[in-house]
Structures are given as C-alpha cells and as structure tokens.
Amino acid sequence: MDSTRTVPELKSSFLRTQVRILSESLEAPENWKQYATDPENDELTDKVVGDVLQKLNAALKQHNRIVYSSQAIHHVAQQIASLYWKTITQASRNQHSLERGVEKTVDLSSHMNITQLPVELSDPSASEEDRLRYQQLRERLIGLDNRRQQRQRRLDQLRQLQHLLEPFQEPQENIQPNLVTRDGELMQELEKMRMLTARVGGRIHQSQRPDSSQERTATYSLGSDEKIAALFDMM
C-alpha cells in the first residue's frame, strides 16, 4: 500500500480499475461456430456476430458510464473510508477503555474484557491493600477464564464426537441389521450350522460304534476318501 495516498484515493483507484475491466470490449472466440446451435445455418455469419457484439459493447459501456460514474465511485470510496476509520476508532476505544478503571456495568465474563483488565489499579488514592486484593482477584479471574476456555474446547470436541457417532445411535437401521437382530440372516445361518454339526457328530458317533464284526471289517477295509464319501452319504 502506498503510504502517501489516502484511503479514499486507494479505494477510488481500485474501483476505477475494476470498472475498466468490466468495460473492456467482448470478442467472440475463433471457434464460436462449434458452440452454435445450428452451425450449418447460413444466416449466422461472422458479420452478424460482429454486429451483435458491437451493439452489446456499446450498451455495456453506456451502462458502466451511467452506473459507475466518477461521482458514484467517489461516494463509495468515501463510505469505505468512513467505515474503516470508524472501525479503527472503535477498536482503539475498546482496547483502552478499561485502563481508566473497571465500571460496574462491565461484563467480566467476557474473555475480551478480562484480557483488557489493567495489571494494577490506576487510582492513585487506592491503598496498598486494595491494590493487592485487585491483583489477586484479577489473577483468579484470569485462571477461571482459562479453565472455562479449556472446558469449552473439550465440549466442542465432545460435540464433534457426538456428531460423528450419530449414525450408531440406531444400529438396527444404520448398521448391518443381520448382525444385531435376533431373527436376522446371520442367526439363521448359525442355527443351520449348529443343526448340521449335530447331525454330523451323530453320524460319526454311530459309525464308530462296534455293532458287528462285519461293519468293523468293512470300516477297516475302506480308505480315507471312501470313508468321507460314506459319511456324506449318511447325511
């Protein structure tokens, strides 16, 4: 920023630059026919497009000349400067407002007001006991404010976690229903597996009982693959 120029001058220069950009003439691209709705139409020629753009540019310049006149630019720049200095003055006033003393109407629960409290009492008539008590109260207030900010940050973190865990509040609808419902698909498959395991165990137990010497001889004569096939045949 040029320090030799005022705020209205800088803002006026910026606005004039933007108006100049808006007032630049529009030109059709070289491949505009590729974007035409009917490129084979002979009525839409380069001359027609050029005439339309010329009229459009003239209308734009006239519009910018009326709407963005020098008086309007100067008026907007003055408003920006006024708001700028008003903000600076208000911030400076708020920053040094508590140095002259703490009024009863000051909100001491505000973090901004707590940070602006003077380190020592500015009242020359205050006793040493009052100054010491003020420092103790100020330090205690700052400590409480720091603890409150820590709790606030912790609260924000917990709220964010709560927001992330919202889909898990209704698992029967938001999570796989077959994993949490009693009559779901997973429970049905587990029940089938238990029944199949019981049947296989019963068949194996029956096949291992020595009912007769003939069955024992037949069992010993079978190979491992034949035993497995015979077991599945019994199922």
CSV table of C-alpha atoms in Angstrom, one decimal:
chain,number,residue,atom,x,y,z
A,1,MET,CA,0.0,0.0,0.0
A,2,ASP,CA,1.3,3.5,-0.9
A,3,SER,CA,1.6,5.4,2.3
A,4,THR,CA,1.4,8.8,0.5
A,5,ARG,CA,-2.1,8.2,-0.7
A,6,THR,CA,-5.3,8.4,1.5
A,7,VAL,CA,-7.8,5.6,1.9
A,8,PRO,CA,-10.4,7.2,-0.4
A,9,GLU,CA,-7.8,7.6,-3.1
A,10,LEU,CA,-6.7,4.0,-2.8
A,11,LYS,CA,-10.3,2.7,-2.9
A,12,SER,CA,-11.2,5.0,-5.8
A,13,SER,CA,-8.2,3.7,-7.8
A,14,PHE,CA,-9.2,0.1,-7.1
A,15,LEU,CA,-12.9,0.8,-8.1
A,16,ARG,CA,-11.8,2.5,-11.4
A,17,THR,CA,-9.6,-0.4,-12.2
A,18,GLN,CA,-12.5,-2.8,-11.8
A,19,VAL,CA,-14.8,-0.6,-13.8
A,20,ARG,CA,-12.2,-0.5,-16.6
A,21,ILE,CA,-12.0,-4.3,-16.6
A,22,LEU,CA,-15.8,-4.5,-16.8
A,23,SER,CA,-15.8,-2.0,-19.7
A,24,GLU,CA,-13.5,-4.0,-21.9
A,25,SER,CA,-15.0,-5.0,-25.3
A,26,LEU,CA,-16.2,-8.5,-25.6
A,27,GLU,CA,-15.0,-10.6,-28.5
A,28,ALA,CA,-16.3,-13.8,-30.0
A,29,PRO,CA,-13.8,-16.8,-29.9
A,30,GLU,CA,-12.4,-18.0,-33.1
A,31,ASN,CA,-14.2,-21.4,-32.8
A,32,TRP,CA,-17.6,-19.9,-31.9
A,33,LYS,CA,-19.3,-21.9,-34.6
A,34,GLN,CA,-18.6,-25.1,-32.8
A,35,TYR,CA,-20.8,-23.9,-29.9
A,36,ALA,CA,-23.6,-22.6,-32.2
A,37,THR,CA,-27.0,-24.4,-32.0
A,38,ASP,CA,-27.1,-24.7,-35.8
A,39,PRO,CA,-23.7,-24.3,-37.3
A,40,GLU,CA,-24.9,-25.1,-40.8
A,41,ASN,CA,-27.3,-22.1,-40.7
A,42,ASP,CA,-26.0,-19.6,-43.3
A,43,GLU,CA,-27.8,-16.7,-41.6
A,44,LEU,CA,-25.4,-16.8,-38.6
A,45,THR,CA,-22.3,-15.4,-40.2
A,46,ASP,CA,-19.2,-13.7,-38.8
A,47,LYS,CA,-20.6,-10.3,-39.8
A,48,VAL,CA,-23.9,-10.9,-37.9
A,49,VAL,CA,-22.0,-11.9,-34.8
A,50,GLY,CA,-19.7,-8.9,-35.1
A,51,ASP,CA,-22.6,-6.5,-35.4
A,52,VAL,CA,-24.3,-8.0,-32.3
A,53,LEU,CA,-21.1,-7.8,-30.2
A,54,GLN,CA,-20.6,-4.2,-31.3
A,55,LYS,CA,-24.0,-3.2,-30.2
A,56,LEU,CA,-23.6,-5.2,-26.9
A,57,ASN,CA,-20.2,-3.5,-26.2
A,58,ALA,CA,-21.8,-0.1,-26.8
A,59,ALA,CA,-24.6,-0.9,-24.4
A,60,LEU,CA,-22.2,-2.1,-21.8
A,61,LYS,CA,-20.0,1.0,-22.0
A,62,GLN,CA,-23.1,3.2,-21.7
A,63,HIS,CA,-24.3,1.2,-18.7
A,64,ASN,CA,-21.0,1.4,-16.9
A,65,ARG,CA,-20.6,5.1,-17.7
A,66,ILE,CA,-24.0,5.8,-16.1
A,67,VAL,CA,-23.9,3.4,-13.1
A,68,TYR,CA,-20.2,3.6,-12.3
A,69,SER,CA,-19.7,7.3,-12.8
A,70,SER,CA,-16.9,9.3,-11.1
A,71,GLN,CA,-19.3,10.7,-8.5
A,72,ALA,CA,-20.6,7.2,-7.6
A,73,ILE,CA,-17.0,5.9,-7.3
A,74,HIS,CA,-16.0,8.8,-5.1
A,75,HIS,CA,-19.1,8.3,-2.9
A,76,VAL,CA,-18.4,4.6,-2.4
A,77,ALA,CA,-14.8,5.3,-1.6
A,78,GLN,CA,-15.8,7.9,1.0
A,79,GLN,CA,-18.2,5.4,2.6
A,80,ILE,CA,-15.4,2.7,2.7
A,81,ALA,CA,-13.0,5.2,4.3
A,82,SER,CA,-15.7,6.3,6.9
A,83,LEU,CA,-16.4,2.7,7.9
A,84,TYR,CA,-12.6,2.0,8.0
A,85,TRP,CA,-11.9,4.8,10.4
A,86,LYS,CA,-15.0,4.1,12.5
A,87,THR,CA,-13.8,0.5,13.0
A,88,ILE,CA,-10.3,1.6,13.9
A,89,THR,CA,-11.5,4.2,16.4
A,90,GLN,CA,-14.0,1.7,18.0
A,91,ALA,CA,-11.3,-0.9,18.3
A,92,SER,CA,-8.9,1.5,19.9
A,93,ARG,CA,-11.5,2.8,22.3
A,94,ASN,CA,-12.4,-0.7,23.4
A,95,GLN,CA,-8.8,-1.7,23.8
A,96,HIS,CA,-8.1,1.2,26.2
A,97,SER,CA,-11.5,1.5,27.8
A,98,LEU,CA,-10.6,-0.5,30.9
A,99,GLU,CA,-7.3,1.2,31.6
A,100,ARG,CA,-9.1,4.1,33.3
A,101,GLY,CA,-11.0,1.8,35.6
A,102,VAL,CA,-13.5,-1.0,35.8
A,103,GLU,CA,-17.1,0.1,35.8
A,104,LYS,CA,-19.9,-1.9,37.4
A,105,THR,CA,-21.6,-2.4,34.1
A,106,VAL,CA,-18.5,-4.2,32.5
A,107,ASP,CA,-19.2,-7.8,31.7
A,108,LEU,CA,-16.3,-9.6,33.4
A,109,SER,CA,-17.5,-13.0,32.0
A,110,SER,CA,-16.3,-11.8,28.5
A,111,HIS,CA,-12.8,-13.1,27.6
A,112,MET,CA,-12.1,-9.8,25.7
A,113,ASN,CA,-12.8,-7.7,28.8
A,114,ILE,CA,-10.8,-10.0,31.0
A,115,THR,CA,-7.7,-9.7,28.8
A,116,GLN,CA,-8.0,-5.8,28.8
A,117,LEU,CA,-8.0,-5.5,32.6
A,118,PRO,CA,-5.1,-3.4,33.8
A,119,VAL,CA,-2.4,-5.1,35.7
A,120,GLU,CA,-2.5,-2.6,38.5
A,121,LEU,CA,-5.1,-0.1,39.8
A,122,SER,CA,-4.7,3.3,38.2
A,123,ASP,CA,-6.4,5.0,41.1
A,124,PRO,CA,-3.8,6.9,43.0
A,125,SER,CA,-5.9,7.1,46.1
A,126,ALA,CA,-6.2,3.3,46.3
A,127,SER,CA,-4.5,1.7,49.3
A,128,GLU,CA,-1.9,-1.0,49.2
A,129,GLU,CA,-4.4,-3.5,50.5
A,130,ASP,CA,-6.8,-2.6,47.7
A,131,ARG,CA,-4.1,-2.9,45.1
A,132,LEU,CA,-3.1,-6.3,46.4
A,133,ARG,CA,-6.7,-7.5,46.5
A,134,TYR,CA,-7.3,-6.3,43.0
A,135,GLN,CA,-4.3,-8.2,41.7
A,136,GLN,CA,-5.5,-11.4,43.5
A,137,LEU,CA,-9.0,-11.1,42.0
A,138,ARG,CA,-7.6,-10.4,38.6
A,139,GLU,CA,-5.3,-13.4,38.7
A,140,ARG,CA,-8.2,-15.6,39.9
A,141,LEU,CA,-10.5,-14.3,37.2
A,142,ILE,CA,-7.8,-15.0,34.5
A,143,GLY,CA,-7.4,-18.5,35.9
A,144,LEU,CA,-11.2,-19.2,35.8
A,145,ASP,CA,-11.3,-17.8,32.3
A,146,ASN,CA,-8.5,-20.2,31.2
A,147,ARG,CA,-10.3,-23.1,32.8
A,148,ARG,CA,-13.6,-22.1,31.1
A,149,GLN,CA,-11.8,-22.0,27.7
A,150,GLN,CA,-10.3,-25.4,28.3
A,151,ARG,CA,-13.8,-26.8,29.2
A,152,GLN,CA,-15.2,-25.1,26.1
A,153,ARG,CA,-12.6,-26.7,23.8
A,154,ARG,CA,-13.4,-30.1,25.5
A,155,LEU,CA,-17.1,-29.5,25.0
A,156,ASP,CA,-16.5,-28.7,21.3
A,157,GLN,CA,-14.5,-31.9,20.9
A,158,LEU,CA,-17.2,-34.0,22.6
A,159,ARG,CA,-19.9,-32.4,20.5
A,160,GLN,CA,-17.9,-33.2,17.4
A,161,LEU,CA,-17.6,-36.8,18.5
A,162,GLN,CA,-21.3,-37.0,19.3
A,163,HIS,CA,-22.0,-35.8,15.8
A,164,LEU,CA,-19.7,-38.5,14.3
A,165,LEU,CA,-21.4,-41.2,16.4
A,166,GLU,CA,-25.0,-40.2,15.5
A,167,PRO,CA,-25.2,-42.9,12.8
A,168,PHE,CA,-24.6,-45.6,15.5
A,169,GLN,CA,-27.4,-44.5,17.8
A,170,GLU,CA,-29.9,-46.8,15.9
A,171,PRO,CA,-27.8,-49.8,14.9
A,172,GLN,CA,-30.7,-51.9,13.8
A,173,GLU,CA,-31.3,-49.4,11.0
A,174,ASN,CA,-27.9,-47.8,10.3
A,175,ILE,CA,-25.6,-50.8,10.9
A,176,GLN,CA,-26.0,-54.2,9.3
A,177,PRO,CA,-29.3,-55.4,10.6
A,178,ASN,CA,-28.4,-59.1,10.2
A,179,LEU,CA,-25.7,-58.7,12.9
A,180,VAL,CA,-27.8,-57.2,15.6
A,181,THR,CA,-31.3,-58.6,15.3
A,182,ARG,CA,-32.2,-61.9,16.8
A,183,ASP,CA,-34.1,-63.2,13.8
A,184,GLY,CA,-31.6,-61.9,11.2
A,185,GLU,CA,-29.9,-63.8,8.4
A,186,LEU,CA,-26.7,-64.4,10.5
A,187,MET,CA,-28.7,-66.0,13.3
A,188,GLN,CA,-30.5,-68.2,10.8
A,189,GLU,CA,-27.2,-69.4,9.2
A,190,LEU,CA,-25.7,-70.1,12.7
A,191,GLU,CA,-28.8,-72.2,13.6
A,192,LYS,CA,-28.4,-74.2,10.4
A,193,MET,CA,-24.7,-74.7,11.2
A,194,ARG,CA,-25.5,-76.0,14.7
A,195,MET,CA,-28.0,-78.4,13.3
A,196,LEU,CA,-25.6,-79.6,10.6
A,197,THR,CA,-22.8,-80.0,13.2
A,198,ALA,CA,-25.1,-82.1,15.5
A,199,ARG,CA,-26.1,-84.4,12.6
A,200,VAL,CA,-22.5,-84.9,11.5
A,201,GLY,CA,-21.5,-85.6,15.1
A,202,GLY,CA,-24.3,-88.1,15.5
A,203,ARG,CA,-23.4,-89.9,12.3
A,204,ILE,CA,-19.7,-90.0,13.3
A,205,HIS,CA,-20.7,-91.4,16.7
A,206,GLN,CA,-22.9,-94.1,15.1
A,207,SER,CA,-20.2,-95.1,12.6
A,208,GLN,CA,-17.6,-95.5,15.4
A,209,ARG,CA,-19.8,-98.0,17.4
A,210,PRO,CA,-18.7,-101.7,17.1
A,211,ASP,CA,-22.1,-103.1,16.1
A,212,SER,CA,-20.8,-106.2,14.4
A,213,SER,CA,-17.6,-107.7,13.1
A,214,GLN,CA,-18.8,-107.2,9.6
A,215,GLU,CA,-19.2,-103.5,10.0
A,216,ARG,CA,-15.7,-103.3,11.6
A,217,THR,CA,-14.2,-105.2,8.8
A,218,ALA,CA,-15.9,-103.0,6.2
A,219,THR,CA,-14.8,-99.9,8.0
A,220,TYR,CA,-11.2,-101.0,8.2
A,221,SER,CA,-11.2,-102.0,4.5
A,222,LEU,CA,-12.3,-98.5,3.4
A,223,GLY,CA,-9.8,-95.9,2.5
A,224,SER,CA,-9.8,-92.3,3.8
A,225,ASP,CA,-11.5,-90.9,0.7
A,226,GLU,CA,-14.1,-93.6,0.8
A,227,LYS,CA,-14.8,-93.0,4.5
A,228,ILE,CA,-15.5,-89.3,3.8
A,229,ALA,CA,-17.8,-90.2,0.9
A,230,ALA,CA,-19.6,-92.7,3.0
A,231,LEU,CA,-20.0,-90.2,5.8
A,232,PHE,CA,-21.7,-87.7,3.4
A,233,ASP,CA,-23.9,-90.4,2.1
A,234,MET,CA,-25.2,-91.0,5.6
A,235,MET,CA,-26.1,-87.3,5.8
